[in-house]
């Protein structure tokens, strides 16, 4: 059961990282609305963000507390994994240490997936946390469209296109492709 729990936690972390990178908000993340297969299910009040708003939720019943809004979604998914681990532990199917080890994989998978997705959206070889944070801050302040902002970046000429030097790299090498430390906030 410990290996199974680890797999569920890793899949859930990757799924949440993909959702965050796509601007997708599930809307209702109760434990019964999550899949142990790491799939998106129970398409209730889901939505994709138009204007970037970290507090966006498509769930009209969630407007007041924003429990499942975009910025809270990763923590809600992690909480669901913790509840699964608690159930397995209570049933004596996993030891506490094994459950904790499995749960520690969530943040690693979440950040690795999110960082990879954001690096690709920005046309970078590796994730640049400062650039991503600055861009998302500006997008939130200006209410920029999520999809169109990233699509517009594809029309910006690369360094190789704007300089006569063929030796310059068109994509900066940030050497920051590793996952950030656990606890780092996702925008």
Tab-separated table of N, CA, C and O in Angstrom, residues 81-182:
chain	number	residue	atom	x	y	z
A	81	UNK	N	-4.709	14.148	-0.559
A	81	UNK	CA	-3.718	13.067	-0.453
A	81	UNK	C	-3.457	12.721	1.007
A	81	UNK	O	-3.313	11.543	1.358
A	82	UNK	N	-3.408	13.734	1.851
A	82	UNK	CA	-3.196	13.503	3.284
A	82	UNK	C	-4.360	12.702	3.864
A	82	UNK	O	-4.156	11.796	4.679
A	83	UNK	N	-5.572	12.990	3.421
A	83	UNK	CA	-6.734	12.245	3.924
A	83	UNK	C	-6.674	10.783	3.490
A	83	UNK	O	-7.033	9.885	4.258
A	84	UNK	N	-6.207	10.533	2.279
A	84	UNK	CA	-6.037	9.158	1.822
A	84	UNK	C	-4.985	8.451	2.674
A	84	UNK	O	-5.192	7.309	3.113
A	85	UNK	N	-3.897	9.122	2.936
A	85	UNK	CA	-2.837	8.536	3.772
A	85	UNK	C	-3.357	8.258	5.177
A	85	UNK	O	-3.061	7.199	5.760
A	86	UNK	N	-4.133	9.179	5.729
A	86	UNK	CA	-4.715	8.969	7.061
A	86	UNK	C	-5.625	7.753	7.088
A	86	UNK	O	-5.617	6.985	8.058
A	87	UNK	N	-6.410	7.568	6.043
A	87	UNK	CA	-7.306	6.408	5.980
A	87	UNK	C	-6.506	5.108	5.927
A	87	UNK	O	-6.831	4.140	6.623
A	88	UNK	N	-5.447	5.092	5.130
A	88	UNK	CA	-4.612	3.892	5.031
A	88	UNK	C	-3.886	3.617	6.342
A	88	UNK	O	-3.758	2.466	6.771
A	89	UNK	N	-3.422	4.677	6.989
A	89	UNK	CA	-2.743	4.536	8.274
A	89	UNK	C	-3.710	4.030	9.336
A	89	UNK	O	-3.395	3.113	10.106
A	90	UNK	N	-4.913	4.591	9.376
A	90	UNK	CA	-5.921	4.174	10.363
A	90	UNK	C	-6.323	2.714	10.194
A	90	UNK	O	-6.672	2.042	11.165
A	91	UNK	N	-6.258	2.232	8.971
A	91	UNK	CA	-6.609	0.838	8.692
A	91	UNK	C	-5.400	-0.087	8.841
A	91	UNK	O	-5.481	-1.267	8.481
A	92	UNK	N	-4.291	0.449	9.342
A	92	UNK	CA	-3.043	-0.315	9.506
A	92	UNK	C	-2.519	-0.901	8.191
A	92	UNK	O	-1.928	-1.975	8.170
A	93	UNK	N	-2.728	-0.142	7.116
A	93	UNK	CA	-2.250	-0.595	5.809
A	93	UNK	C	-0.912	0.033	5.438
A	93	UNK	O	-0.222	-0.476	4.557
A	94	UNK	N	-0.570	1.147	6.074
A	94	UNK	CA	0.748	1.763	5.884
A	94	UNK	C	1.252	2.260	7.229
A	94	UNK	O	0.470	2.647	8.096
A	95	UNK	N	2.552	2.221	7.376
A	95	UNK	CA	3.190	2.774	8.571
A	95	UNK	C	3.268	4.291	8.429
A	95	UNK	O	3.283	4.831	7.319
A	96	UNK	N	3.339	4.976	9.538
A	96	UNK	CA	3.387	6.433	9.543
A	96	UNK	C	4.546	6.955	8.708
A	96	UNK	O	4.386	7.879	7.909
A	97	UNK	N	5.720	6.373	8.877
A	97	UNK	CA	6.904	6.833	8.146
A	97	UNK	C	6.735	6.650	6.640
A	97	UNK	O	7.152	7.505	5.846
A	98	UNK	N	6.153	5.528	6.246
A	98	UNK	CA	5.940	5.274	4.820
A	98	UNK	C	4.933	6.261	4.237
A	98	UNK	O	5.093	6.739	3.111
A	99	UNK	N	3.891	6.566	5.005
A	99	UNK	CA	2.890	7.532	4.548
A	99	UNK	C	3.517	8.914	4.406
A	99	UNK	O	3.288	9.618	3.411
A	100	UNK	N	4.319	9.310	5.384
A	100	UNK	CA	4.978	10.617	5.319
A	100	UNK	C	5.946	10.693	4.146
A	100	UNK	O	6.037	11.724	3.470
A	101	UNK	N	6.656	9.604	3.892
A	101	UNK	CA	7.582	9.581	2.752
A	101	UNK	C	6.819	9.723	1.432
A	101	UNK	O	7.249	10.453	0.537
A	102	UNK	N	5.703	9.033	1.330
A	102	UNK	CA	4.884	9.134	0.117
A	102	UNK	C	4.348	10.550	-0.052
A	102	UNK	O	4.398	11.119	-1.151
A	103	UNK	N	3.844	11.136	1.023
A	103	UNK	CA	3.285	12.483	0.966
A	103	UNK	C	4.326	13.535	0.609
A	103	UNK	O	4.003	14.555	-0.013
A	104	UNK	N	5.578	13.284	0.959
A	104	UNK	CA	6.637	14.251	0.645
A	104	UNK	C	6.860	14.377	-0.859
A	104	UNK	O	7.440	15.357	-1.329
A	105	UNK	N	6.402	13.421	-1.613
A	105	UNK	CA	6.575	13.445	-3.069
A	105	UNK	C	5.638	14.443	-3.759
A	105	UNK	O	5.865	14.840	-4.891
A	106	UNK	N	4.576	14.832	-3.068
A	106	UNK	CA	3.584	15.716	-3.686
A	106	UNK	C	4.223	17.022	-4.166
A	106	UNK	O	4.102	17.390	-5.339
A	107	UNK	N	4.863	17.735	-3.274
A	107	UNK	CA	5.446	19.034	-3.626
A	107	UNK	C	6.498	18.886	-4.718
A	107	UNK	O	6.571	19.719	-5.635
A	108	UNK	N	7.297	17.841	-4.655
A	108	UNK	CA	8.330	17.633	-5.672
A	108	UNK	C	7.711	17.481	-7.062
A	108	UNK	O	8.177	18.093	-8.023
A	109	UNK	N	6.670	16.668	-7.152
A	109	UNK	CA	6.020	16.441	-8.451
A	109	UNK	C	5.263	17.684	-8.917
A	109	UNK	O	5.306	18.030	-10.091
A	110	UNK	N	4.577	18.339	-7.988
A	110	UNK	CA	3.840	19.559	-8.319
A	110	UNK	C	4.768	20.596	-8.921
A	110	UNK	O	4.518	21.128	-10.011
A	111	UNK	N	5.866	20.904	-8.224
A	111	UNK	CA	6.773	21.951	-8.689
A	111	UNK	C	7.525	21.549	-9.948
A	111	UNK	O	7.722	22.379	-10.840
A	112	UNK	N	7.934	20.310	-10.047
A	112	UNK	CA	8.643	19.875	-11.260
A	112	UNK	C	7.735	20.022	-12.484
A	112	UNK	O	8.167	20.501	-13.537
A	113	UNK	N	6.487	19.625	-12.345
A	113	UNK	CA	5.544	19.711	-13.463
A	113	UNK	C	5.211	21.157	-13.788
A	113	UNK	O	5.246	21.569	-14.953
A	114	UNK	N	4.890	21.929	-12.764
A	114	UNK	CA	4.557	23.346	-12.964
A	114	UNK	C	5.742	24.099	-13.561
A	114	UNK	O	5.587	24.858	-14.528
A	115	UNK	N	6.925	23.903	-13.012
A	115	UNK	CA	8.114	24.597	-13.509
A	115	UNK	C	8.383	24.260	-14.969
A	115	UNK	O	8.734	25.132	-15.763
A	116	UNK	N	8.243	23.001	-15.319
A	116	UNK	CA	8.452	22.577	-16.700
A	116	UNK	C	7.430	23.220	-17.622
A	116	UNK	O	7.769	23.706	-18.711
A	117	UNK	N	6.177	23.231	-17.203
A	117	UNK	CA	5.107	23.824	-18.006
A	117	UNK	C	5.347	25.325	-18.195
A	117	UNK	O	5.212	25.855	-19.304
A	118	UNK	N	5.710	26.013	-17.128
A	118	UNK	CA	5.924	27.458	-17.230
A	118	UNK	C	7.171	27.784	-18.056
A	118	UNK	O	7.165	28.748	-18.823
A	119	UNK	N	8.218	26.995	-17.921
A	119	UNK	CA	9.409	27.217	-18.741
A	119	UNK	C	9.060	27.079	-20.223
A	119	UNK	O	9.471	27.904	-21.049
A	120	UNK	N	8.284	26.059	-20.553
A	120	UNK	CA	7.877	25.855	-21.945
A	120	UNK	C	7.019	27.021	-22.439
A	120	UNK	O	7.197	27.494	-23.564
A	121	UNK	N	6.096	27.487	-21.606
A	121	UNK	CA	5.234	28.601	-22.001
A	121	UNK	C	6.039	29.872	-22.246
A	121	UNK	O	5.652	30.707	-23.066
A	122	UNK	N	7.136	30.016	-21.534
A	122	UNK	CA	7.983	31.204	-21.678
A	122	UNK	C	9.108	31.004	-22.689
A	122	UNK	O	9.903	31.913	-22.923
A	123	UNK	N	9.208	29.813	-23.267
A	123	UNK	CA	10.238	29.548	-24.258
A	123	UNK	C	11.625	29.407	-23.679
A	123	UNK	O	12.617	29.689	-24.344
A	124	UNK	N	11.703	28.966	-22.422
A	124	UNK	CA	12.990	28.836	-21.749
A	124	UNK	C	13.410	27.376	-21.643
A	124	UNK	O	12.571	26.476	-21.613
A	125	UNK	N	14.712	27.149	-21.544
A	125	UNK	CA	15.225	25.798	-21.318
A	125	UNK	C	14.975	25.340	-19.889
A	125	UNK	O	14.848	24.153	-19.628
A	126	UNK	N	14.942	26.276	-18.952
A	126	UNK	CA	14.719	25.958	-17.551
A	126	UNK	C	13.821	27.002	-16.922
A	126	UNK	O	13.676	28.116	-17.431
A	127	UNK	N	13.228	26.636	-15.823
A	127	UNK	CA	12.301	27.540	-15.145
A	127	UNK	C	13.034	28.712	-14.514
A	127	UNK	O	14.077	28.541	-13.904
A	128	UNK	N	12.474	29.892	-14.652
A	128	UNK	CA	13.007	31.100	-14.052
A	128	UNK	C	11.936	31.630	-13.108
A	128	UNK	O	10.974	32.286	-13.539
A	129	UNK	N	12.074	31.334	-11.819
A	129	UNK	CA	11.052	31.683	-10.830
A	129	UNK	C	10.802	33.185	-10.774
A	129	UNK	O	9.663	33.633	-10.721
A	130	UNK	N	11.863	33.977	-10.788
A	130	UNK	CA	11.704	35.426	-10.698
A	130	UNK	C	10.937	35.969	-11.901
A	130	UNK	O	10.034	36.805	-11.749
A	131	UNK	N	11.271	35.500	-13.082
A	131	UNK	CA	10.585	35.946	-14.295
A	131	UNK	C	9.118	35.537	-14.263
A	131	UNK	O	8.230	36.335	-14.575
A	132	UNK	N	8.858	34.297	-13.883
A	132	UNK	CA	7.480	33.807	-13.814
A	132	UNK	C	6.665	34.621	-12.811
A	132	UNK	O	5.545	35.048	-13.102
A	133	UNK	N	7.227	34.840	-11.647
A	133	UNK	CA	6.523	35.595	-10.614
A	133	UNK	C	6.245	37.022	-11.080
A	133	UNK	O	5.127	37.534	-10.903
A	134	UNK	N	7.233	37.659	-11.685
A	134	UNK	CA	7.051	39.027	-12.170
A	134	UNK	C	5.976	39.082	-13.252
A	134	UNK	O	5.104	39.962	-13.241
A	135	UNK	N	6.017	38.143	-14.188
A	135	UNK	CA	5.023	38.120	-15.253
A	135	UNK	C	3.621	37.909	-14.678
A	135	UNK	O	2.682	38.619	-15.036
A	136	UNK	N	3.473	36.940	-13.790
A	136	UNK	CA	2.147	36.669	-13.233
A	136	UNK	C	1.644	37.828	-12.374
A	136	UNK	O	0.436	38.113	-12.359
A	137	UNK	N	2.529	38.513	-11.698
A	137	UNK	CA	2.134	39.703	-10.933
A	137	UNK	C	1.605	40.771	-11.877
A	137	UNK	O	0.545	41.366	-11.640
A	138	UNK	N	2.334	41.017	-12.966
A	138	UNK	CA	1.887	42.009	-13.949
A	138	UNK	C	0.575	41.589	-14.605
A	138	UNK	O	-0.311	42.427	-14.840
A	139	UNK	N	0.443	40.303	-14.885
A	139	UNK	CA	-0.798	39.810	-15.482
A	139	UNK	C	-1.979	40.021	-14.535
A	139	UNK	O	-3.068	40.412	-14.971
A	140	UNK	N	-1.784	39.753	-13.254
A	140	UNK	CA	-2.862	39.932	-12.279
A	140	UNK	C	-3.222	41.412	-12.150
A	140	UNK	O	-4.407	41.775	-12.125
A	141	UNK	N	-2.213	42.265	-12.094
A	141	UNK	CA	-2.456	43.702	-11.939
A	141	UNK	C	-3.190	44.289	-13.143
A	141	UNK	O	-4.030	45.175	-13.009
A	142	UNK	N	-2.856	43.800	-14.314
A	142	UNK	CA	-3.445	44.346	-15.540
A	142	UNK	C	-4.651	43.537	-16.026
A	142	UNK	O	-5.238	43.884	-17.052
A	143	UNK	N	-4.971	42.471	-15.309
A	143	UNK	CA	-6.068	41.571	-15.689
A	143	UNK	C	-5.864	41.022	-17.105
A	143	UNK	O	-6.802	40.904	-17.894
A	144	UNK	N	-4.622	40.686	-17.410
A	144	UNK	CA	-4.279	40.162	-18.728
A	144	UNK	C	-4.908	38.798	-18.944
A	144	UNK	O	-5.071	38.008	-18.013
A	145	UNK	N	-5.249	38.524	-20.182
A	145	UNK	CA	-5.808	37.234	-20.540
A	145	UNK	C	-4.732	36.154	-20.408
A	145	UNK	O	-3.623	36.311	-20.922
A	146	UNK	N	-5.051	35.078	-19.703
A	146	UNK	CA	-4.095	33.990	-19.447
A	146	UNK	C	-3.552	33.407	-20.746
A	146	UNK	O	-2.355	33.408	-20.991
A	147	UNK	N	-4.423	32.915	-21.589
A	147	UNK	CA	-4.007	32.224	-22.812
A	147	UNK	C	-3.370	33.186	-23.797
A	147	UNK	O	-2.303	32.896	-24.353
A	148	UNK	N	-4.004	34.310	-24.023
A	148	UNK	CA	-3.490	35.254	-25.028
A	148	UNK	C	-2.137	35.843	-24.648
A	148	UNK	O	-1.331	36.137	-25.516
A	149	UNK	N	-1.887	36.016	-23.358
A	149	UNK	CA	-0.585	36.535	-22.937
A	149	UNK	C	0.524	35.581	-23.355
A	149	UNK	O	1.524	35.989	-23.953
A	150	UNK	N	0.343	34.303	-23.045
A	150	UNK	CA	1.383	33.338	-23.398
A	150	UNK	C	1.460	33.135	-24.905
A	150	UNK	O	2.545	32.931	-25.453
A	151	UNK	N	0.339	33.208	-25.576
A	151	UNK	CA	0.341	33.056	-27.029
A	151	UNK	C	1.089	34.228	-27.671
A	151	UNK	O	1.835	34.051	-28.627
A	152	UNK	N	0.903	35.432	-27.132
A	152	UNK	CA	1.572	36.613	-27.676
A	152	UNK	C	3.089	36.510	-27.536
A	152	UNK	O	3.825	37.039	-28.385
A	153	UNK	N	3.551	35.836	-26.504
A	153	UNK	CA	5.000	35.677	-26.327
A	153	UNK	C	5.635	34.920	-27.488
A	153	UNK	O	6.812	35.117	-27.786
A	154	UNK	N	4.865	34.087	-28.153
A	154	UNK	CA	5.391	33.324	-29.292
A	154	UNK	C	5.738	34.231	-30.464
A	154	UNK	O	6.507	33.839	-31.348
A	155	UNK	N	5.197	35.436	-30.478
A	155	UNK	CA	5.453	36.370	-31.578
A	155	UNK	C	6.643	37.285	-31.322
A	155	UNK	O	7.005	38.077	-32.184
A	156	UNK	N	7.245	37.180	-30.164
A	156	UNK	CA	8.420	37.993	-29.852
A	156	UNK	C	9.642	37.320	-30.465
A	156	UNK	O	9.898	36.150	-30.210
A	157	UNK	N	10.387	38.045	-31.267
A	157	UNK	CA	11.571	37.426	-31.893
A	157	UNK	C	12.596	37.000	-30.836
A	157	UNK	O	12.775	37.663	-29.819
A	158	UNK	N	13.235	35.909	-31.097
A	158	UNK	CA	14.278	35.441	-30.198
A	158	UNK	C	15.531	36.281	-30.402
A	158	UNK	O	15.654	37.018	-31.378
A	159	UNK	N	16.467	36.147	-29.486
A	159	UNK	CA	17.731	36.866	-29.587
A	159	UNK	C	18.419	36.546	-30.906
A	159	UNK	O	18.991	37.416	-31.548
A	160	UNK	N	18.349	35.303	-31.334
A	160	UNK	CA	18.995	34.889	-32.576
A	160	UNK	C	18.372	35.592	-33.775
A	160	UNK	O	19.036	35.868	-34.761
A	161	UNK	N	17.075	35.908	-33.688
A	161	UNK	CA	16.389	36.583	-34.783
A	161	UNK	C	16.713	38.067	-34.846
A	161	UNK	O	16.551	38.692	-35.880
A	162	UNK	N	17.143	38.665	-33.750
A	162	UNK	CA	17.338	40.116	-33.706
A	162	UNK	C	18.792	40.540	-33.688
A	162	UNK	O	19.078	41.720	-33.697
A	163	UNK	N	19.716	39.595	-33.637
A	163	UNK	CA	21.132	39.955	-33.648
A	163	UNK	C	21.814	39.311	-34.839
A	163	UNK	O	21.345	38.326	-35.383
A	164	UNK	N	22.909	39.877	-35.227
A	164	UNK	CA	23.640	39.315	-36.357
A	164	UNK	C	24.576	38.205	-35.936
A	164	UNK	O	25.098	37.488	-36.769
A	165	UNK	N	24.786	38.045	-34.645
A	165	UNK	CA	25.700	37.020	-34.151
A	165	UNK	C	25.012	35.670	-34.150
A	165	UNK	O	24.001	35.478	-33.506
A	166	UNK	N	25.555	34.735	-34.876
A	166	UNK	CA	24.960	33.398	-34.918
A	166	UNK	C	25.349	32.568	-33.709
A	166	UNK	O	24.811	31.499	-33.501
A	167	UNK	N	26.263	33.090	-32.920
A	167	UNK	CA	26.693	32.306	-31.761
A	167	UNK	C	25.840	32.584	-30.524
A	167	UNK	O	25.966	31.893	-29.532
A	168	UNK	N	24.995	33.618	-30.569
A	168	UNK	CA	24.183	33.891	-29.382
A	168	UNK	C	23.034	32.902	-29.293
A	168	UNK	O	22.470	32.504	-30.296
A	169	UNK	N	22.735	32.533	-28.102
A	169	UNK	CA	21.669	31.568	-27.861
A	169	UNK	C	20.317	32.253	-27.935
A	169	UNK	O	20.132	33.341	-27.405
A	170	UNK	N	19.334	31.620	-28.565
A	170	UNK	CA	18.004	32.206	-28.654
A	170	UNK	C	17.202	31.951	-27.388
A	170	UNK	O	16.189	32.586	-27.169
A	171	UNK	N	17.643	31.026	-26.574
A	171	UNK	CA	16.943	30.723	-25.328
A	171	UNK	C	17.955	30.784	-24.204
A	171	UNK	O	18.943	30.067	-24.210
A	172	UNK	N	17.739	31.662	-23.246
A	172	UNK	CA	18.711	31.769	-22.158
A	172	UNK	C	18.791	30.493	-21.347
A	172	UNK	O	17.799	29.795	-21.188
A	173	UNK	N	19.963	30.192	-20.847
A	173	UNK	CA	20.135	29.038	-19.985
A	173	UNK	C	20.150	29.532	-18.558
A	173	UNK	O	21.078	30.186	-18.129
A	174	UNK	N	19.074	29.218	-17.825
A	174	UNK	CA	18.927	29.731	-16.470
A	174	UNK	C	19.544	28.839	-15.416
A	174	UNK	O	19.685	29.234	-14.275
A	175	UNK	N	19.880	27.629	-15.772
A	175	UNK	CA	20.415	26.665	-14.814
A	175	UNK	C	19.551	26.579	-13.566
A	175	UNK	O	20.037	26.378	-12.478
A	176	UNK	N	18.240	26.740	-13.726
A	176	UNK	CA	17.351	26.678	-12.578
A	176	UNK	C	16.212	25.705	-12.832
A	176	UNK	O	15.090	25.927	-12.434
A	177	UNK	N	16.506	24.615	-13.521
A	177	UNK	CA	15.451	23.685	-13.870
A	177	UNK	C	15.090	22.747	-12.727
A	177	UNK	O	14.153	21.993	-12.830
A	178	UNK	N	15.814	22.797	-11.634
A	178	UNK	CA	15.461	21.938	-10.514
A	178	UNK	C	14.269	22.499	-9.781
A	178	UNK	O	13.966	23.679	-9.867
A	179	UNK	N	13.579	21.653	-9.064
A	179	UNK	CA	12.404	22.076	-8.323
A	179	UNK	C	12.792	23.038	-7.224
A	179	UNK	O	13.812	22.861	-6.573
A	180	UNK	N	11.949	24.057	-7.009
A	180	UNK	CA	12.217	24.951	-5.885
A	180	UNK	C	11.980	24.235	-4.577
A	180	UNK	O	11.367	23.172	-4.544
A	181	UNK	N	12.450	24.824	-3.537
A	181	UNK	CA	12.293	24.222	-2.220
A	181	UNK	C	10.823	24.086	-1.867
A	181	UNK	O	10.010	24.899	-2.284
A	182	UNK	N	10.515	23.045	-1.130
A	182	UNK	CA	9.146	22.844	-0.692
A	182	UNK	C	8.697	24.062	0.089
A	182	UNK	O	9.455	24.684	0.816
